[in-house]
JSON list of C-alpha atoms in Angstrom, two decimals:
[
{"chain": "A", "resi": 5, "resn": "MET", "atom": "CA", "xyz": [0.00, 0.00, 0.00]},
{"chain": "A", "resi": 6, "resn": "LYS", "atom": "CA", "xyz": [2.85, 2.33, 0.94]},
{"chain": "A", "resi": 7, "resn": "GLN", "atom": "CA", "xyz": [4.65, 1.40, -2.27]},
{"chain": "A", "resi": 8, "resn": "THR", "atom": "CA", "xyz": [1.55, 2.24, -4.32]},
{"chain": "A", "resi": 9, "resn": "SER", "atom": "CA", "xyz": [1.19, 5.61, -2.60]},
{"chain": "A", "resi": 10, "resn": "LYS", "atom": "CA", "xyz": [4.80, 6.40, -3.29]},
{"chain": "A", "resi": 11, "resn": "ASN", "atom": "CA", "xyz": [4.34, 5.55, -6.97]},
{"chain": "A", "resi": 12, "resn": "ILE", "atom": "CA", "xyz": [1.27, 7.78, -7.20]},
{"chain": "A", "resi": 13, "resn": "LEU", "atom": "CA", "xyz": [3.11, 10.64, -5.52]},
{"chain": "A", "resi": 14, "resn": "LYS", "atom": "CA", "xyz": [6.08, 10.17, -7.84]},
{"chain": "A", "resi": 15, "resn": "CYS", "atom": "CA", "xyz": [3.86, 10.24, -10.95]},
{"chain": "A", "resi": 16, "resn": "PHE", "atom": "CA", "xyz": [2.05, 13.33, -9.68]},
{"chain": "A", "resi": 17, "resn": "ALA", "atom": "CA", "xyz": [5.34, 15.09, -9.04]},
{"chain": "A", "resi": 18, "resn": "THR", "atom": "CA", "xyz": [6.57, 14.27, -12.54]},
{"chain": "A", "resi": 19, "resn": "VAL", "atom": "CA", "xyz": [3.38, 15.57, -14.20]},
{"chain": "A", "resi": 20, "resn": "PHE", "atom": "CA", "xyz": [3.45, 18.72, -12.05]},
{"chain": "A", "resi": 21, "resn": "THR", "atom": "CA", "xyz": [7.11, 19.39, -12.96]},
{"chain": "A", "resi": 22, "resn": "VAL", "atom": "CA", "xyz": [6.44, 19.00, -16.71]},
{"chain": "A", "resi": 23, "resn": "ALA", "atom": "CA", "xyz": [3.41, 21.32, -16.45]},
{"chain": "A", "resi": 24, "resn": "ILE", "atom": "CA", "xyz": [5.51, 23.97, -14.69]},
{"chain": "A", "resi": 25, "resn": "LEU", "atom": "CA", "xyz": [8.12, 23.74, -17.45]},
{"chain": "A", "resi": 26, "resn": "PHE", "atom": "CA", "xyz": [5.51, 24.29, -20.17]},
{"chain": "A", "resi": 27, "resn": "MET", "atom": "CA", "xyz": [3.94, 27.19, -18.29]},
{"chain": "A", "resi": 28, "resn": "SER", "atom": "CA", "xyz": [7.27, 28.89, -17.75]},
{"chain": "A", "resi": 29, "resn": "CYS", "atom": "CA", "xyz": [8.21, 28.76, -21.44]},
{"chain": "A", "resi": 30, "resn": "GLU", "atom": "CA", "xyz": [7.53, 32.09, -23.19]},
{"chain": "A", "resi": 31, "resn": "ASP", "atom": "CA", "xyz": [7.26, 32.78, -26.91]},
{"chain": "A", "resi": 32, "resn": "ASN", "atom": "CA", "xyz": [10.28, 35.03, -27.29]},
{"chain": "A", "resi": 33, "resn": "TYR", "atom": "CA", "xyz": [10.47, 34.44, -31.07]},
{"chain": "A", "resi": 34, "resn": "GLU", "atom": "CA", "xyz": [10.68, 37.74, -32.90]},
{"chain": "A", "resi": 35, "resn": "ARG", "atom": "CA", "xyz": [8.65, 37.54, -36.10]},
{"chain": "A", "resi": 36, "resn": "VAL", "atom": "CA", "xyz": [10.22, 39.18, -39.11]},
{"chain": "A", "resi": 37, "resn": "GLY", "atom": "CA", "xyz": [9.67, 39.30, -42.85]},
{"chain": "A", "resi": 38, "resn": "GLU", "atom": "CA", "xyz": [6.34, 38.03, -44.15]},
{"chain": "A", "resi": 39, "resn": "GLU", "atom": "CA", "xyz": [5.26, 36.88, -40.66]},
{"chain": "A", "resi": 40, "resn": "ALA", "atom": "CA", "xyz": [5.49, 40.47, -39.40]},
{"chain": "A", "resi": 41, "resn": "ILE", "atom": "CA", "xyz": [3.29, 41.90, -42.18]},
{"chain": "A", "resi": 42, "resn": "LYS", "atom": "CA", "xyz": [-0.22, 42.61, -41.01]},
{"chain": "A", "resi": 43, "resn": "PRO", "atom": "CA", "xyz": [-2.99, 41.58, -43.42]},
{"chain": "A", "resi": 44, "resn": "VAL", "atom": "CA", "xyz": [-4.56, 44.41, -45.38]},
{"chain": "A", "resi": 45, "resn": "PHE", "atom": "CA", "xyz": [-8.29, 44.34, -46.07]},
{"chain": "A", "resi": 46, "resn": "PRO", "atom": "CA", "xyz": [-10.24, 46.58, -48.47]},
{"chain": "A", "resi": 47, "resn": "GLN", "atom": "CA", "xyz": [-12.51, 49.25, -47.06]},
{"chain": "A", "resi": 48, "resn": "ARG", "atom": "CA", "xyz": [-15.07, 48.68, -49.82]},
{"chain": "A", "resi": 49, "resn": "VAL", "atom": "CA", "xyz": [-15.74, 45.95, -52.37]},
{"chain": "A", "resi": 50, "resn": "ALA", "atom": "CA", "xyz": [-17.87, 46.49, -55.47]},
{"chain": "A", "resi": 51, "resn": "GLN", "atom": "CA", "xyz": [-19.09, 43.97, -58.02]},
{"chain": "A", "resi": 52, "resn": "ASN", "atom": "CA", "xyz": [-19.76, 44.82, -61.68]},
{"chain": "A", "resi": 53, "resn": "PHE", "atom": "CA", "xyz": [-17.93, 48.09, -61.14]},
{"chain": "A", "resi": 54, "resn": "THR", "atom": "CA", "xyz": [-18.27, 50.95, -63.65]},
{"chain": "A", "resi": 55, "resn": "PHE", "atom": "CA", "xyz": [-16.64, 54.36, -63.34]},
{"chain": "A", "resi": 56, "resn": "THR", "atom": "CA", "xyz": [-16.90, 57.20, -65.87]},
{"chain": "A", "resi": 57, "resn": "TYR", "atom": "CA", "xyz": [-14.20, 59.87, -66.08]},
{"chain": "A", "resi": 58, "resn": "THR", "atom": "CA", "xyz": [-15.22, 63.26, -67.41]},
{"chain": "A", "resi": 59, "resn": "GLU", "atom": "CA", "xyz": [-13.46, 66.54, -67.98]},
{"chain": "A", "resi": 60, "resn": "THR", "atom": "CA", "xyz": [-14.76, 70.04, -68.63]},
{"chain": "A", "resi": 61, "resn": "VAL", "atom": "CA", "xyz": [-14.38, 71.53, -72.08]},
{"chain": "A", "resi": 62, "resn": "GLU", "atom": "CA", "xyz": [-14.02, 75.01, -70.59]},
{"chain": "A", "resi": 63, "resn": "ALA", "atom": "CA", "xyz": [-14.74, 76.82, -67.35]},
{"chain": "A", "resi": 64, "resn": "MET", "atom": "CA", "xyz": [-18.35, 76.28, -66.37]},
{"chain": "A", "resi": 65, "resn": "SER", "atom": "CA", "xyz": [-20.71, 76.29, -63.43]},
{"chain": "A", "resi": 66, "resn": "SER", "atom": "CA", "xyz": [-21.18, 73.11, -61.43]},
{"chain": "A", "resi": 67, "resn": "GLN", "atom": "CA", "xyz": [-24.77, 72.91, -62.67]},
{"chain": "A", "resi": 68, "resn": "ASP", "atom": "CA", "xyz": [-23.79, 72.85, -66.35]},
{"chain": "A", "resi": 69, "resn": "SER", "atom": "CA", "xyz": [-23.09, 69.27, -67.42]},
{"chain": "A", "resi": 70, "resn": "ALA", "atom": "CA", "xyz": [-23.68, 69.88, -71.13]},
{"chain": "A", "resi": 71, "resn": "ARG", "atom": "CA", "xyz": [-20.08, 71.04, -71.59]},
{"chain": "A", "resi": 72, "resn": "SER", "atom": "CA", "xyz": [-18.51, 68.09, -69.79]},
{"chain": "A", "resi": 73, "resn": "LYS", "atom": "CA", "xyz": [-16.96, 65.35, -71.91]},
{"chain": "A", "resi": 74, "resn": "VAL", "atom": "CA", "xyz": [-16.48, 61.63, -71.22]},
{"chain": "A", "resi": 75, "resn": "VAL", "atom": "CA", "xyz": [-12.80, 60.78, -71.60]},
{"chain": "A", "resi": 76, "resn": "ALA", "atom": "CA", "xyz": [-12.75, 57.23, -70.19]},
{"chain": "A", "resi": 77, "resn": "VAL", "atom": "CA", "xyz": [-15.01, 54.48, -68.85]},
{"chain": "A", "resi": 78, "resn": "LEU", "atom": "CA", "xyz": [-13.58, 51.80, -66.57]},
{"chain": "A", "resi": 79, "resn": "THR", "atom": "CA", "xyz": [-15.47, 48.54, -66.00]},
{"chain": "A", "resi": 80, "resn": "SER", "atom": "CA", "xyz": [-14.57, 45.47, -63.97]},
{"chain": "A", "resi": 81, "resn": "PRO", "atom": "CA", "xyz": [-16.35, 42.47, -62.42]},
{"chain": "A", "resi": 82, "resn": "LEU", "atom": "CA", "xyz": [-14.71, 43.21, -59.05]},
{"chain": "A", "resi": 83, "resn": "SER", "atom": "CA", "xyz": [-13.20, 46.31, -57.46]},
{"chain": "A", "resi": 84, "resn": "GLU", "atom": "CA", "xyz": [-11.46, 46.52, -54.07]},
{"chain": "A", "resi": 85, "resn": "ASP", "atom": "CA", "xyz": [-11.01, 49.97, -52.54]},
{"chain": "A", "resi": 86, "resn": "PHE", "atom": "CA", "xyz": [-8.14, 50.50, -50.07]},
{"chain": "A", "resi": 87, "resn": "ASP", "atom": "CA", "xyz": [-8.95, 54.06, -48.97]},
{"chain": "A", "resi": 88, "resn": "ASN", "atom": "CA", "xyz": [-8.01, 53.02, -45.44]},
{"chain": "A", "resi": 89, "resn": "GLN", "atom": "CA", "xyz": [-4.28, 53.00, -46.30]},
{"chain": "A", "resi": 90, "resn": "ASN", "atom": "CA", "xyz": [-1.86, 55.92, -46.11]},
{"chain": "A", "resi": 91, "resn": "PHE", "atom": "CA", "xyz": [-1.12, 55.50, -49.83]},
{"chain": "A", "resi": 92, "resn": "LYS", "atom": "CA", "xyz": [-4.60, 54.90, -51.21]},
{"chain": "A", "resi": 93, "resn": "PHE", "atom": "CA", "xyz": [-5.11, 52.44, -54.03]},
{"chain": "A", "resi": 94, "resn": "GLN", "atom": "CA", "xyz": [-7.77, 50.41, -55.80]},
{"chain": "A", "resi": 95, "resn": "THR", "atom": "CA", "xyz": [-7.38, 46.89, -57.20]},
{"chain": "A", "resi": 96, "resn": "PHE", "atom": "CA", "xyz": [-9.19, 44.93, -59.88]},
{"chain": "A", "resi": 97, "resn": "PRO", "atom": "CA", "xyz": [-8.28, 41.30, -59.14]},
{"chain": "A", "resi": 98, "resn": "GLU", "atom": "CA", "xyz": [-10.54, 39.81, -61.81]},
{"chain": "A", "resi": 99, "resn": "GLY", "atom": "CA", "xyz": [-9.40, 42.09, -64.63]},
{"chain": "A", "resi": 100, "resn": "LEU", "atom": "CA", "xyz": [-10.67, 45.33, -66.12]},
{"chain": "A", "resi": 101, "resn": "GLN", "atom": "CA", "xyz": [-11.48, 47.16, -69.33]},
{"chain": "A", "resi": 102, "resn": "VAL", "atom": "CA", "xyz": [-10.89, 50.86, -69.98]},
{"chain": "A", "resi": 103, "resn": "GLU", "atom": "CA", "xyz": [-12.45, 52.69, -72.92]},
{"chain": "A", "resi": 104, "resn": "PHE", "atom": "CA", "xyz": [-10.69, 55.93, -73.91]},
{"chain": "A", "resi": 105, "resn": "PHE", "atom": "CA", "xyz": [-12.26, 58.65, -76.04]},
{"chain": "A", "resi": 106, "resn": "ASP", "atom": "CA", "xyz": [-10.21, 61.19, -77.98]},
{"chain": "A", "resi": 107, "resn": "ASP", "atom": "CA", "xyz": [-11.16, 64.74, -78.98]},
{"chain": "A", "resi": 108, "resn": "LYS", "atom": "CA", "xyz": [-13.23, 63.37, -81.88]},
{"chain": "A", "resi": 109, "resn": "ASN", "atom": "CA", "xyz": [-14.99, 60.92, -79.54]},
{"chain": "A", "resi": 110, "resn": "GLN", "atom": "CA", "xyz": [-13.23, 57.97, -81.19]},
{"chain": "A", "resi": 111, "resn": "LYS", "atom": "CA", "xyz": [-12.88, 55.01, -78.84]},
{"chain": "A", "resi": 112, "resn": "SER", "atom": "CA", "xyz": [-9.81, 52.94, -77.98]},
{"chain": "A", "resi": 113, "resn": "VAL", "atom": "CA", "xyz": [-9.98, 49.99, -75.59]},
{"chain": "A", "resi": 114, "resn": "VAL", "atom": "CA", "xyz": [-7.52, 48.56, -73.04]},
{"chain": "A", "resi": 115, "resn": "THR", "atom": "CA", "xyz": [-8.01, 45.18, -71.33]},
{"chain": "A", "resi": 116, "resn": "ALA", "atom": "CA", "xyz": [-5.92, 43.43, -68.67]},
{"chain": "A", "resi": 117, "resn": "ASP", "atom": "CA", "xyz": [-6.15, 40.44, -66.32]},
{"chain": "A", "resi": 118, "resn": "TYR", "atom": "CA", "xyz": [-5.33, 42.54, -63.25]},
{"chain": "A", "resi": 119, "resn": "GLY", "atom": "CA", "xyz": [-5.09, 46.21, -62.39]},
{"chain": "A", "resi": 120, "resn": "ILE", "atom": "CA", "xyz": [-4.07, 48.63, -59.64]},
{"chain": "A", "resi": 121, "resn": "VAL", "atom": "CA", "xyz": [-4.96, 52.32, -59.58]},
{"chain": "A", "resi": 122, "resn": "TYR", "atom": "CA", "xyz": [-2.89, 54.52, -57.27]},
{"chain": "A", "resi": 123, "resn": "LEU", "atom": "CA", "xyz": [-5.47, 57.16, -56.45]},
{"chain": "A", "resi": 124, "resn": "GLN", "atom": "CA", "xyz": [-3.16, 59.90, -55.20]},
{"chain": "A", "resi": 125, "resn": "THR", "atom": "CA", "xyz": [-0.98, 59.85, -58.32]},
{"chain": "A", "resi": 126, "resn": "ASN", "atom": "CA", "xyz": [-3.58, 58.79, -60.94]},
{"chain": "A", "resi": 127, "resn": "LEU", "atom": "CA", "xyz": [-1.23, 56.01, -62.08]},
{"chain": "A", "resi": 128, "resn": "TYR", "atom": "CA", "xyz": [-2.68, 52.78, -63.49]},
{"chain": "A", "resi": 129, "resn": "ASP", "atom": "CA", "xyz": [-0.65, 49.57, -63.31]},
{"chain": "A", "resi": 130, "resn": "LEU", "atom": "CA", "xyz": [-2.13, 46.99, -65.70]},
{"chain": "A", "resi": 131, "resn": "GLN", "atom": "CA", "xyz": [-0.82, 43.42, -65.62]},
{"chain": "A", "resi": 132, "resn": "GLY", "atom": "CA", "xyz": [-1.36, 40.16, -67.47]},
{"chain": "A", "resi": 133, "resn": "ASN", "atom": "CA", "xyz": [-2.31, 39.92, -71.16]},
{"chain": "A", "resi": 134, "resn": "VAL", "atom": "CA", "xyz": [-2.56, 43.69, -71.56]},
{"chain": "A", "resi": 135, "resn": "VAL", "atom": "CA", "xyz": [-4.02, 44.63, -74.94]},
{"chain": "A", "resi": 136, "resn": "ILE", "atom": "CA", "xyz": [-4.66, 48.10, -76.39]},
{"chain": "A", "resi": 137, "resn": "GLU", "atom": "CA", "xyz": [-6.80, 48.38, -79.52]},
{"chain": "A", "resi": 138, "resn": "THR", "atom": "CA", "xyz": [-7.18, 51.85, -81.00]},
{"chain": "A", "resi": 139, "resn": "HIS", "atom": "CA", "xyz": [-10.12, 53.16, -83.00]},
{"chain": "A", "resi": 140, "resn": "ASP", "atom": "CA", "xyz": [-8.16, 52.82, -86.25]},
{"chain": "A", "resi": 141, "resn": "GLY", "atom": "CA", "xyz": [-7.12, 49.18, -85.65]},
{"chain": "A", "resi": 142, "resn": "LYS", "atom": "CA", "xyz": [-3.66, 49.57, -84.14]},
{"chain": "A", "resi": 143, "resn": "LYS", "atom": "CA", "xyz": [-2.92, 46.98, -81.47]},
{"chain": "A", "resi": 144, "resn": "LEU", "atom": "CA", "xyz": [-0.35, 46.69, -78.68]},
{"chain": "A", "resi": 145, "resn": "GLU", "atom": "CA", "xyz": [0.17, 43.53, -76.62]},
{"chain": "A", "resi": 146, "resn": "THR", "atom": "CA", "xyz": [2.39, 43.38, -73.52]},
{"chain": "A", "resi": 147, "resn": "PRO", "atom": "CA", "xyz": [2.44, 41.68, -70.08]},
{"chain": "A", "resi": 148, "resn": "GLN", "atom": "CA", "xyz": [2.47, 44.98, -68.17]},
{"chain": "A", "resi": 149, "resn": "LEU", "atom": "CA", "xyz": [1.54, 48.58, -68.94]},
{"chain": "A", "resi": 150, "resn": "PHE", "atom": "CA", "xyz": [1.41, 51.84, -66.99]},
{"chain": "A", "resi": 151, "resn": "PHE", "atom": "CA", "xyz": [-0.99, 54.68, -67.73]},
{"chain": "A", "resi": 152, "resn": "ASP", "atom": "CA", "xyz": [-0.32, 58.13, -66.30]},
{"chain": "A", "resi": 153, "resn": "ARG", "atom": "CA", "xyz": [-3.80, 59.62, -66.49]},
{"chain": "A", "resi": 154, "resn": "LYS", "atom": "CA", "xyz": [-2.67, 63.05, -65.33]},
{"chain": "A", "resi": 155, "resn": "ASN", "atom": "CA", "xyz": [-0.32, 63.45, -68.30]},
{"chain": "A", "resi": 156, "resn": "ASN", "atom": "CA", "xyz": [-2.22, 61.14, -70.70]},
{"chain": "A", "resi": 157, "resn": "TRP", "atom": "CA", "xyz": [0.96, 59.13, -71.17]},
{"chain": "A", "resi": 158, "resn": "ILE", "atom": "CA", "xyz": [1.31, 55.34, -71.49]},
{"chain": "A", "resi": 159, "resn": "PHE", "atom": "CA", "xyz": [4.51, 53.34, -71.10]},
{"chain": "A", "resi": 160, "resn": "THR", "atom": "CA", "xyz": [5.94, 49.88, -70.57]},
{"chain": "A", "resi": 161, "resn": "GLU", "atom": "CA", "xyz": [9.38, 48.43, -69.91]},
{"chain": "A", "resi": 162, "resn": "GLU", "atom": "CA", "xyz": [8.28, 44.92, -70.90]},
{"chain": "A", "resi": 163, "resn": "ALA", "atom": "CA", "xyz": [8.40, 43.10, -74.21]},
{"chain": "A", "resi": 164, "resn": "PHE", "atom": "CA", "xyz": [5.66, 44.10, -76.63]},
{"chain": "A", "resi": 165, "resn": "THR", "atom": "CA", "xyz": [4.12, 43.35, -80.01]},
{"chain": "A", "resi": 166, "resn": "TYR", "atom": "CA", "xyz": [2.75, 46.31, -81.96]},
{"chain": "A", "resi": 167, "resn": "THR", "atom": "CA", "xyz": [0.53, 45.76, -85.01]},
{"chain": "A", "resi": 168, "resn": "ASN", "atom": "CA", "xyz": [-0.24, 48.60, -87.40]},
{"chain": "A", "resi": 169, "resn": "PRO", "atom": "CA", "xyz": [-2.79, 47.73, -90.10]},
{"chain": "A", "resi": 170, "resn": "GLU", "atom": "CA", "xyz": [-2.29, 51.09, -91.85]},
{"chain": "A", "resi": 171, "resn": "ASP", "atom": "CA", "xyz": [1.12, 50.07, -93.21]},
{"chain": "A", "resi": 172, "resn": "GLY", "atom": "CA", "xyz": [0.68, 46.33, -92.62]},
{"chain": "A", "resi": 173, "resn": "THR", "atom": "CA", "xyz": [3.53, 45.91, -90.12]},
{"chain": "A", "resi": 174, "resn": "VAL", "atom": "CA", "xyz": [4.17, 44.00, -86.91]},
{"chain": "A", "resi": 175, "resn": "MET", "atom": "CA", "xyz": [6.90, 45.25, -84.58]},
{"chain": "A", "resi": 176, "resn": "ASP", "atom": "CA", "xyz": [8.38, 43.32, -81.66]},
{"chain": "A", "resi": 177, "resn": "GLY", "atom": "CA", "xyz": [10.41, 45.15, -79.06]},
{"chain": "A", "resi": 178, "resn": "GLU", "atom": "CA", "xyz": [11.05, 45.98, -75.43]},
{"chain": "A", "resi": 179, "resn": "GLY", "atom": "CA", "xyz": [10.01, 49.20, -73.74]},
{"chain": "A", "resi": 180, "resn": "MET", "atom": "CA", "xyz": [7.74, 51.85, -75.27]},
{"chain": "A", "resi": 181, "resn": "ASP", "atom": "CA", "xyz": [6.33, 55.30, -74.54]},
{"chain": "A", "resi": 182, "resn": "PHE", "atom": "CA", "xyz": [3.32, 56.75, -76.33]},
{"chain": "A", "resi": 183, "resn": "ASN", "atom": "CA", "xyz": [0.37, 59.07, -75.95]},
{"chain": "A", "resi": 184, "resn": "ARG", "atom": "CA", "xyz": [-3.21, 57.97, -75.59]},
{"chain": "A", "resi": 185, "resn": "ASP", "atom": "CA", "xyz": [-4.20, 58.02, -79.26]},
{"chain": "A", "resi": 186, "resn": "PHE", "atom": "CA", "xyz": [-0.94, 56.52, -80.62]},
{"chain": "A", "resi": 187, "resn": "SER", "atom": "CA", "xyz": [-0.24, 59.66, -82.64]},
{"chain": "A", "resi": 188, "resn": "PHE", "atom": "CA", "xyz": [3.24, 59.65, -81.09]},
{"chain": "A", "resi": 189, "resn": "PHE", "atom": "CA", "xyz": [5.21, 56.68, -79.78]},
{"chain": "A", "resi": 190, "resn": "LYS", "atom": "CA", "xyz": [8.82, 55.74, -79.18]},
{"chain": "A", "resi": 191, "resn": "ALA", "atom": "CA", "xyz": [10.10, 52.18, -78.87]},
{"chain": "A", "resi": 192, "resn": "HIS", "atom": "CA", "xyz": [13.17, 51.76, -76.66]},
{"chain": "A", "resi": 193, "resn": "LYS", "atom": "CA", "xyz": [14.39, 48.60, -78.37]},
{"chain": "A", "resi": 194, "resn": "THR", "atom": "CA", "xyz": [13.07, 46.75, -81.42]},
{"chain": "A", "resi": 195, "resn": "TYR", "atom": "CA", "xyz": [13.78, 43.21, -82.57]},
{"chain": "A", "resi": 196, "resn": "GLY", "atom": "CA", "xyz": [12.70, 43.70, -86.16]},
{"chain": "A", "resi": 197, "resn": "LEU", "atom": "CA", "xyz": [9.98, 44.97, -88.42]},
{"chain": "A", "resi": 198, "resn": "MET", "atom": "CA", "xyz": [7.97, 42.56, -90.54]},
{"chain": "A", "resi": 199, "resn": "THR", "atom": "CA", "xyz": [5.75, 43.67, -93.41]},
{"chain": "A", "resi": 200, "resn": "ILE", "atom": "CA", "xyz": [2.59, 41.58, -93.57]},
{"chain": "A", "resi": 201, "resn": "LYS", "atom": "CA", "xyz": [0.54, 43.61, -96.02]},
{"chain": "A", "resi": 202, "resn": "GLU", "atom": "CA", "xyz": [0.58, 42.33, -99.56]},
{"chain": "A", "resi": 203, "resn": "LYS", "atom": "CA", "xyz": [0.92, 44.90, -102.33]},
{"chain": "A", "resi": 204, "resn": "GLU", "atom": "CA", "xyz": [-1.73, 44.98, -104.96]},
{"chain": "A", "resi": 205, "resn": "ILE", "atom": "CA", "xyz": [-0.55, 43.77, -108.34]},
{"chain": "A", "resi": 206, "resn": "GLU", "atom": "CA", "xyz": [-1.46, 46.08, -111.18]},
{"chain": "A", "resi": 207, "resn": "GLU", "atom": "CA", "xyz": [-2.77, 44.37, -114.26]}
]
């Protein structure tokens, strides 16, 4: 009986000692890198998002909308608004389409798989299968494109393919700057120019 009591006391002492050891251990691990980054959640989420950008033709009263002009329409199946951050931005995780209108109201279209708009700088970062198609059939394809809405300037540092049906050419290159209606553009590096338009044979 005494032996059994001693065994019970010994087992109890062992369990108690192990419990004390676990309780005394503190998590002194300092989390760095990705573990230290706090998750960021959007302040607002909108589905089937549409936003119309307008500008005034000339100085006018706030009640006069007849002189305002639509310059762009942005649509997306999903928009996430991060107005709760110091540097505010808006994401389009399921892709977006932007329709641009020039001074003659001619439409060009940009599509991308993903987009970020930095609201304080009016800079658009478009990523994944970015395609621009102008009203006159010109086409630019690239994996990433930036649009500076404030200065109406578009640029990329990535590889691109530019198709111009007016002269029947396809240009491959890397890096390009151009304005919104493609009336001016500059390629940083080109890999070649291929003529694809067949000349008409005179009889």
